């Protein structure tokens, strides 16, 4: 009986798996050799520092020679703090909206850029859109503080020209998050399109041609062909964004001020204040560990949901 | 005579050999010997030893590490200064300049990672007690007293840098404080005199706002939580911990805070205080002042008084300013002392070495002090034939002269042997310092509280948020303070006060 191609491949995989690990490693030694630097980098910079998790169970200040084991004391201190829970709530609100805005605006812009057929113009547009990504957050904050200034800012100038009172956007609790989201999009939208533009180049042109012949208009083609084609990419980006949902720090830190702490204090700024400014490394590490655990849980939930709905996820 | 010289040489030689055989600590590889009186080059040391053989000999350390966060800009011959100090002390100086804004964060991270410098400066009123309680700084009491520095300095200064009666640092200069600067040319234009009470002060701000066309902001300020920067509004209140009837109390919970916040709220609503006070940085306020848009700005007395005048006049040649006396309802506040400390992680022997070859050189009243305060001859300063020192122009800003190196000579705590020969302040500097002196009040040194150390960041945030919300009119004074009290109770402020008052 003649074996099919699939059966042959299956046998090859099984036969490889049957071999002892050392033999397999020897066989693929060059592969392992190439992987070694990556492994070492991960080991040194990602895994060994994880020992620092233990700090969250100790009383640890800059002057501590031997950290004193305090069990869950730091977590207890954290969980009874209203300010900590406020920061958790703010983090979830700011980041969730940010993720939704990020995906919708980046996909939308990528679709628009994909429609540009003149190559040089497309490149110019892309280059201009990427520039804000390379500006540091400190500079971005300075620029927008000037633009949004209630005294001489451009936006308030327009409002006043229409007879409106100036708004102190960055010190107004109702406006601060909106400003942050807009500024985040201004800075990140161009860079965020890269991965989607790459995905769009892989969409089969024949599908579009066939749909056009069948009478589909541009919106219908985007809805029924383009978006489903790049859905796996959107899913990957979404899951990776979920993993980072609690990590927001820099934009908040540079735009935050006393008047808007109630709506702007996030876990990152809380940890910085407790850990770096206040030098309570134990409590700060506990907050960091809490953040990591929640991130892992969220990623697992989203990945499982994705597998149930779409039949695929990015984690095994 | 000859036998005396031989005896001296023999003594010096025996000391050198004995030091060499002693071994060394972490940073104290013994190379030669010196007396505690004059930590200079080997020849001087030998001579000094010859003349005073009974004085204690201290080994030279291999190097001394030192952190600064203010003073010279890197391009203003810092490397040359370090080399000059190394040459004078005979010890290699490893000097690191760190960001002023993040100084304490970086210092504490350095302690946590075991890379802290040998010498660094600390705020005596907010940090010293904590560092001392944690063993972060060395007790210098005996070294200071035996060095001769102690007797040259006002005893009140030593009290300000002491914890439980032990001295932990030497301040480089007397602290400065903030005074209120007013556009005198605007006052003249309006035919007004400088205000002497709160009502006159408010009237002046109103007049600036309505009658001076170029005045965009009557009064600017970076943030709203500093009583030092808003003395006319806070008056005798302060959001900080303060002493009342000999007891530490929470300034926010005192009766006078409600009226202070009401004054701030009213003035902010009337447009007399910079609308952007909350998001202002100090440099943003200075820029507004230099642009000639601001009528009143409370800022440091001394060197800054002169700078505020000069930079304002660069853009507005007819402008001139005055530092007003504190109005009758309030007083000006000095900042705390900043003192040079030695790491408490060094051994007793190493602390003595660092003290001898760094602090004692920097505060010797003579050559070392000239270098520390006035810089390197030919680069930072020029000395004339009579020995009078004047500052040179800066490299980083060619049209400005240096006004200090690591500390200001006319504010030196340890006096120069001949103060008249040290650089003299500009007239505006002297005037503003004198203005500050009239009502200036020193900050008390805060005692240690374990609970305070745990919650200070949260507590500060709560205060800042409360004040911002009240002043900007988002809540009433009563509601805001009631909400503050609830949060302060949750944070354990009562326990903090209990610990501080023990």
Short mmCIF file of C-alpha atoms in Angstrom, two decimals, chain B residues 52-334:
data_model
loop_
_atom_site.label_atom_id
_atom_site.label_comp_id
_atom_site.label_asym_id
_atom_site.label_seq_id
_atom_site.Cartn_x
_atom_site.Cartn_y
_atom_site.Cartn_z
CA UNK B 52 53.23 68.25 65.50
CA UNK B 53 54.16 64.64 66.05
CA UNK B 54 51.36 64.06 68.54
CA UNK B 55 48.56 64.64 66.01
CA UNK B 56 46.69 61.63 64.77
CA UNK B 57 47.78 60.23 61.44
CA UNK B 58 45.11 59.12 59.00
CA UNK B 59 45.82 56.87 56.05
CA UNK B 60 44.90 58.11 52.64
CA UNK B 61 42.16 56.09 50.99
CA UNK B 62 42.72 54.89 47.43
CA UNK B 63 39.84 56.98 46.21
CA UNK B 64 36.80 58.88 47.39
CA UNK B 65 33.50 58.71 45.57
CA UNK B 66 31.27 61.78 45.60
CA UNK B 67 27.87 62.58 44.11
CA UNK B 68 26.60 66.04 43.28
CA UNK B 69 23.24 67.08 41.84
CA UNK B 70 23.70 70.83 41.58
CA UNK B 71 26.53 73.29 41.18
CA UNK B 72 28.66 73.39 38.05
CA UNK B 73 27.39 72.29 34.66
CA UNK B 74 29.46 69.44 33.28
CA UNK B 75 31.03 71.61 30.59
CA UNK B 76 32.13 74.21 33.13
CA UNK B 77 35.47 72.52 33.80
CA UNK B 78 34.18 69.84 36.19
CA UNK B 79 36.92 67.39 35.15
CA UNK B 80 39.54 70.05 35.75
CA UNK B 81 38.02 70.76 39.16
CA UNK B 82 38.08 67.07 40.07
CA UNK B 83 41.71 66.82 39.01
CA UNK B 84 42.59 69.90 41.07
CA UNK B 85 40.85 68.46 44.14
CA UNK B 86 42.59 65.11 43.67
CA UNK B 87 45.92 66.88 43.47
CA UNK B 88 45.26 69.00 46.54
CA UNK B 89 43.99 66.16 48.72
CA UNK B 90 46.34 63.55 47.29
CA UNK B 91 43.41 61.18 46.86
CA UNK B 92 41.69 60.25 43.60
CA UNK B 93 38.23 61.78 43.53
CA UNK B 94 35.58 59.86 41.61
CA UNK B 95 32.93 62.48 41.11
CA UNK B 96 29.53 61.69 39.60
CA UNK B 97 26.97 64.33 38.68
CA UNK B 98 23.39 63.08 38.82
CA UNK B 99 20.04 64.58 37.90
CA UNK B 100 18.81 67.05 40.47
CA UNK B 101 15.16 66.09 39.93
CA UNK B 102 15.78 62.43 40.71
CA UNK B 103 18.58 62.80 43.21
CA UNK B 104 17.05 61.01 46.19
CA UNK B 105 15.57 58.25 44.04
CA UNK B 106 18.96 57.58 42.48
CA UNK B 107 20.75 57.78 45.81
CA UNK B 108 18.39 55.28 47.40
CA UNK B 109 18.66 52.94 44.43
CA UNK B 110 22.44 53.20 44.80
CA UNK B 111 22.13 52.24 48.47
CA UNK B 112 19.87 49.34 47.56
CA UNK B 113 22.39 48.08 45.02
CA UNK B 114 25.44 48.73 47.20
CA UNK B 115 26.90 51.36 44.88
CA UNK B 116 26.31 54.39 47.08
CA UNK B 117 28.96 57.13 47.05
CA UNK B 118 31.24 57.81 50.03
CA UNK B 119 30.11 61.44 50.21
CA UNK B 120 26.72 62.91 49.30
CA UNK B 121 24.48 65.67 50.55
CA UNK B 122 21.14 65.33 52.31
CA UNK B 123 18.32 67.65 53.26
CA UNK B 124 18.72 67.97 57.02
CA UNK B 125 15.06 68.63 57.73
CA UNK B 126 13.46 65.86 55.66
CA UNK B 127 16.03 63.12 55.05
CA UNK B 128 18.74 63.18 57.66
CA UNK B 129 16.83 61.60 60.54
CA UNK B 130 15.58 58.78 58.31
CA UNK B 131 19.02 58.03 56.90
CA UNK B 132 20.55 58.17 60.36
CA UNK B 133 17.92 55.78 61.76
CA UNK B 134 18.62 53.34 58.93
CA UNK B 135 22.39 53.50 59.31
CA UNK B 136 22.74 55.19 55.93
CA UNK B 137 24.97 57.98 57.19
CA UNK B 138 27.88 57.99 59.58
CA UNK B 139 27.97 59.74 62.94
CA UNK B 140 30.52 62.51 62.48
CA UNK B 141 30.27 64.08 65.94
CA UNK B 142 33.72 63.18 67.20
CA UNK B 143 35.41 63.86 63.89
CA UNK B 144 33.78 67.29 63.57
CA UNK B 145 34.64 68.21 67.15
CA UNK B 146 38.24 67.04 66.91
CA UNK B 147 38.84 68.66 63.54
CA UNK B 148 38.52 72.23 64.70
CA UNK B 149 35.58 72.84 62.36
CA UNK B 150 33.10 72.60 65.20
CA UNK B 151 34.33 75.71 66.98
CA UNK B 152 34.24 77.85 63.83
CA UNK B 153 30.53 77.36 63.34
CA UNK B 154 27.45 78.69 65.14
CA UNK B 155 26.17 75.97 67.54
CA UNK B 156 22.64 76.48 66.12
CA UNK B 157 23.86 75.16 62.79
CA UNK B 158 25.12 71.96 64.39
CA UNK B 159 21.74 71.48 66.04
CA UNK B 160 20.13 71.66 62.59
CA UNK B 161 22.29 68.83 61.28
CA UNK B 162 22.04 66.65 64.37
CA UNK B 163 19.83 63.71 65.19
CA UNK B 164 19.46 62.84 68.87
CA UNK B 165 22.36 65.16 69.62
CA UNK B 166 24.77 63.50 67.18
CA UNK B 167 26.15 65.42 64.17
CA UNK B 168 25.66 63.69 60.83
CA UNK B 169 26.86 66.23 58.30
CA UNK B 170 28.50 69.54 57.49
CA UNK B 171 26.37 72.05 55.61
CA UNK B 172 28.08 73.77 52.69
CA UNK B 173 26.10 76.96 53.05
CA UNK B 174 23.42 78.64 55.07
CA UNK B 175 20.03 77.72 53.63
CA UNK B 176 18.29 80.15 51.37
CA UNK B 177 14.62 80.90 51.35
CA UNK B 178 12.04 82.37 49.04
CA UNK B 179 10.91 85.98 49.01
CA UNK B 180 8.29 87.73 46.94
CA UNK B 181 9.54 89.66 43.90
CA UNK B 182 7.38 92.41 42.47
CA UNK B 183 7.69 94.45 39.27
CA UNK B 184 8.74 97.77 40.79
CA UNK B 185 8.44 99.55 37.42
CA UNK B 186 4.74 98.59 37.31
CA UNK B 187 4.25 99.83 40.86
CA UNK B 188 5.88 103.11 39.88
CA UNK B 189 3.71 103.37 36.79
CA UNK B 190 0.64 102.94 38.98
CA UNK B 191 1.97 105.29 41.64
CA UNK B 192 1.68 102.56 44.26
CA UNK B 193 3.89 101.64 47.17
CA UNK B 194 4.92 98.06 47.93
CA UNK B 195 2.14 96.26 49.83
CA UNK B 196 2.53 95.83 53.56
CA UNK B 197 -0.58 93.79 54.34
CA UNK B 198 -2.82 91.25 52.64
CA UNK B 199 -5.45 93.73 51.48
CA UNK B 200 -2.81 95.93 49.86
CA UNK B 201 -1.24 92.85 48.31
CA UNK B 202 -4.55 91.84 46.71
CA UNK B 203 -5.17 95.42 45.55
CA UNK B 204 -1.77 95.43 43.91
CA UNK B 205 -2.52 92.17 42.06
CA UNK B 206 -5.88 93.57 40.92
CA UNK B 207 -4.21 96.76 39.72
CA UNK B 208 -1.61 94.77 37.78
CA UNK B 209 -4.37 92.72 36.19
CA UNK B 210 -6.58 95.61 35.16
CA UNK B 211 -4.26 98.57 34.68
CA UNK B 212 -1.05 97.13 33.25
CA UNK B 213 -1.71 96.04 29.65
CA UNK B 214 1.38 93.82 29.38
CA UNK B 215 0.47 91.95 32.60
CA UNK B 216 -0.99 88.63 31.55
CA UNK B 217 -0.57 86.92 34.91
CA UNK B 218 -0.65 88.94 38.15
CA UNK B 219 1.08 86.19 40.18
CA UNK B 220 2.67 82.97 38.97
CA UNK B 221 3.63 79.94 41.04
CA UNK B 222 4.67 76.33 40.37
CA UNK B 223 2.01 74.27 42.17
CA UNK B 224 -0.22 75.26 45.04
CA UNK B 225 1.01 73.18 47.96
CA UNK B 226 4.04 75.15 49.08
CA UNK B 227 3.53 77.68 51.84
CA UNK B 228 7.07 78.84 51.09
CA UNK B 229 6.05 79.91 47.57
CA UNK B 230 2.66 81.37 48.51
CA UNK B 231 3.33 83.04 51.89
CA UNK B 232 0.80 85.85 51.40
CA UNK B 233 -2.03 83.34 51.02
CA UNK B 234 -0.95 80.63 53.43
CA UNK B 235 0.19 83.23 55.98
CA UNK B 236 0.83 81.24 59.19
CA UNK B 237 -0.59 77.98 57.80
CA UNK B 238 1.34 75.18 56.14
CA UNK B 239 0.27 71.87 54.59
CA UNK B 240 3.40 70.22 56.02
CA UNK B 241 3.95 68.68 59.40
CA UNK B 242 4.61 71.51 61.81
CA UNK B 243 5.17 72.18 65.49
CA UNK B 244 2.41 73.77 67.59
CA UNK B 245 2.94 74.20 71.32
CA UNK B 246 5.93 71.90 71.19
CA UNK B 247 4.03 69.08 69.52
CA UNK B 248 4.19 67.88 65.93
CA UNK B 249 0.83 68.34 64.20
CA UNK B 250 -0.58 67.93 60.72
CA UNK B 251 -0.65 71.41 59.19
CA UNK B 252 -3.61 70.47 57.01
CA UNK B 253 -5.74 69.74 60.05
CA UNK B 254 -5.13 73.09 61.75
CA UNK B 255 -7.80 75.80 61.91
CA UNK B 256 -5.68 78.29 59.99
CA UNK B 257 -5.59 75.98 56.94
CA UNK B 258 -9.27 76.53 56.16
CA UNK B 259 -8.85 80.30 55.91
CA UNK B 260 -5.62 79.89 53.90
CA UNK B 261 -7.35 77.68 51.36
CA UNK B 262 -10.29 80.07 51.18
CA UNK B 263 -7.91 82.94 50.36
CA UNK B 264 -6.27 80.83 47.66
CA UNK B 265 -9.61 79.76 46.21
CA UNK B 266 -10.90 83.34 46.07
CA UNK B 267 -7.73 84.70 44.47
CA UNK B 268 -7.62 81.89 41.92
CA UNK B 269 -11.25 82.45 41.01
CA UNK B 270 -10.61 86.17 40.58
CA UNK B 271 -7.77 85.43 38.16
CA UNK B 272 -5.06 86.86 40.44
CA UNK B 273 -3.12 83.58 40.60
CA UNK B 274 -1.78 81.96 37.43
CA UNK B 275 -4.55 79.79 36.00
CA UNK B 276 -1.92 77.21 35.06
CA UNK B 277 -0.39 77.02 38.55
CA UNK B 278 -1.18 73.29 38.75
CA UNK B 279 0.74 72.35 35.61
CA UNK B 280 3.45 75.01 35.92
CA UNK B 281 6.99 73.85 36.35
CA UNK B 282 9.49 76.12 38.05
CA UNK B 283 11.22 76.80 34.74
CA UNK B 284 7.87 77.64 33.10
CA UNK B 285 7.27 80.24 35.82
CA UNK B 286 10.73 81.70 35.33
CA UNK B 287 10.16 81.91 31.57
CA UNK B 288 6.89 83.78 32.10
CA UNK B 289 8.68 86.14 34.46
CA UNK B 290 11.56 86.74 32.05
CA UNK B 291 9.05 87.39 29.26
CA UNK B 292 7.70 90.29 31.32
CA UNK B 293 4.16 88.89 31.58
CA UNK B 294 4.09 88.45 35.35
CA UNK B 295 3.75 90.97 38.16
CA UNK B 296 4.61 88.89 41.22
CA UNK B 297 6.75 85.78 41.63
CA UNK B 298 7.94 84.25 44.88
CA UNK B 299 11.36 82.70 44.39
CA UNK B 300 14.73 82.13 46.00
CA UNK B 301 16.52 85.07 47.59
CA UNK B 302 20.22 85.56 46.89
CA UNK B 303 21.73 84.57 43.55
CA UNK B 304 18.31 84.05 42.00
CA UNK B 305 17.26 87.58 42.89
CA UNK B 306 20.03 88.87 40.69
CA UNK B 307 19.26 86.37 37.91
CA UNK B 308 15.56 87.25 37.89
CA UNK B 309 16.46 90.91 37.48
CA UNK B 310 19.13 90.41 34.81
CA UNK B 311 17.10 88.02 32.65
CA UNK B 312 13.97 90.14 32.89
CA UNK B 313 15.92 93.19 31.80
CA UNK B 314 17.40 91.27 28.87
CA UNK B 315 13.89 91.14 27.37
CA UNK B 316 12.46 94.27 28.96
CA UNK B 317 15.24 96.85 29.40
CA UNK B 318 13.08 99.25 31.39
CA UNK B 319 11.86 96.65 33.86
CA UNK B 320 13.21 96.48 37.37
CA UNK B 321 12.17 94.45 40.36
CA UNK B 322 12.09 94.58 44.10
CA UNK B 323 12.07 91.85 46.71
CA UNK B 324 9.42 93.03 49.15
CA UNK B 325 9.41 92.51 52.90
CA UNK B 326 6.94 89.88 54.02
CA UNK B 327 3.49 91.43 54.50
CA UNK B 328 2.46 91.77 58.13
CA UNK B 329 0.24 88.66 58.21
CA UNK B 330 3.00 86.28 57.20
CA UNK B 331 6.72 85.47 57.21
CA UNK B 332 9.22 84.04 54.78
CA UNK B 333 10.45 80.48 55.14
CA UNK B 334 13.99 79.22 54.84
#
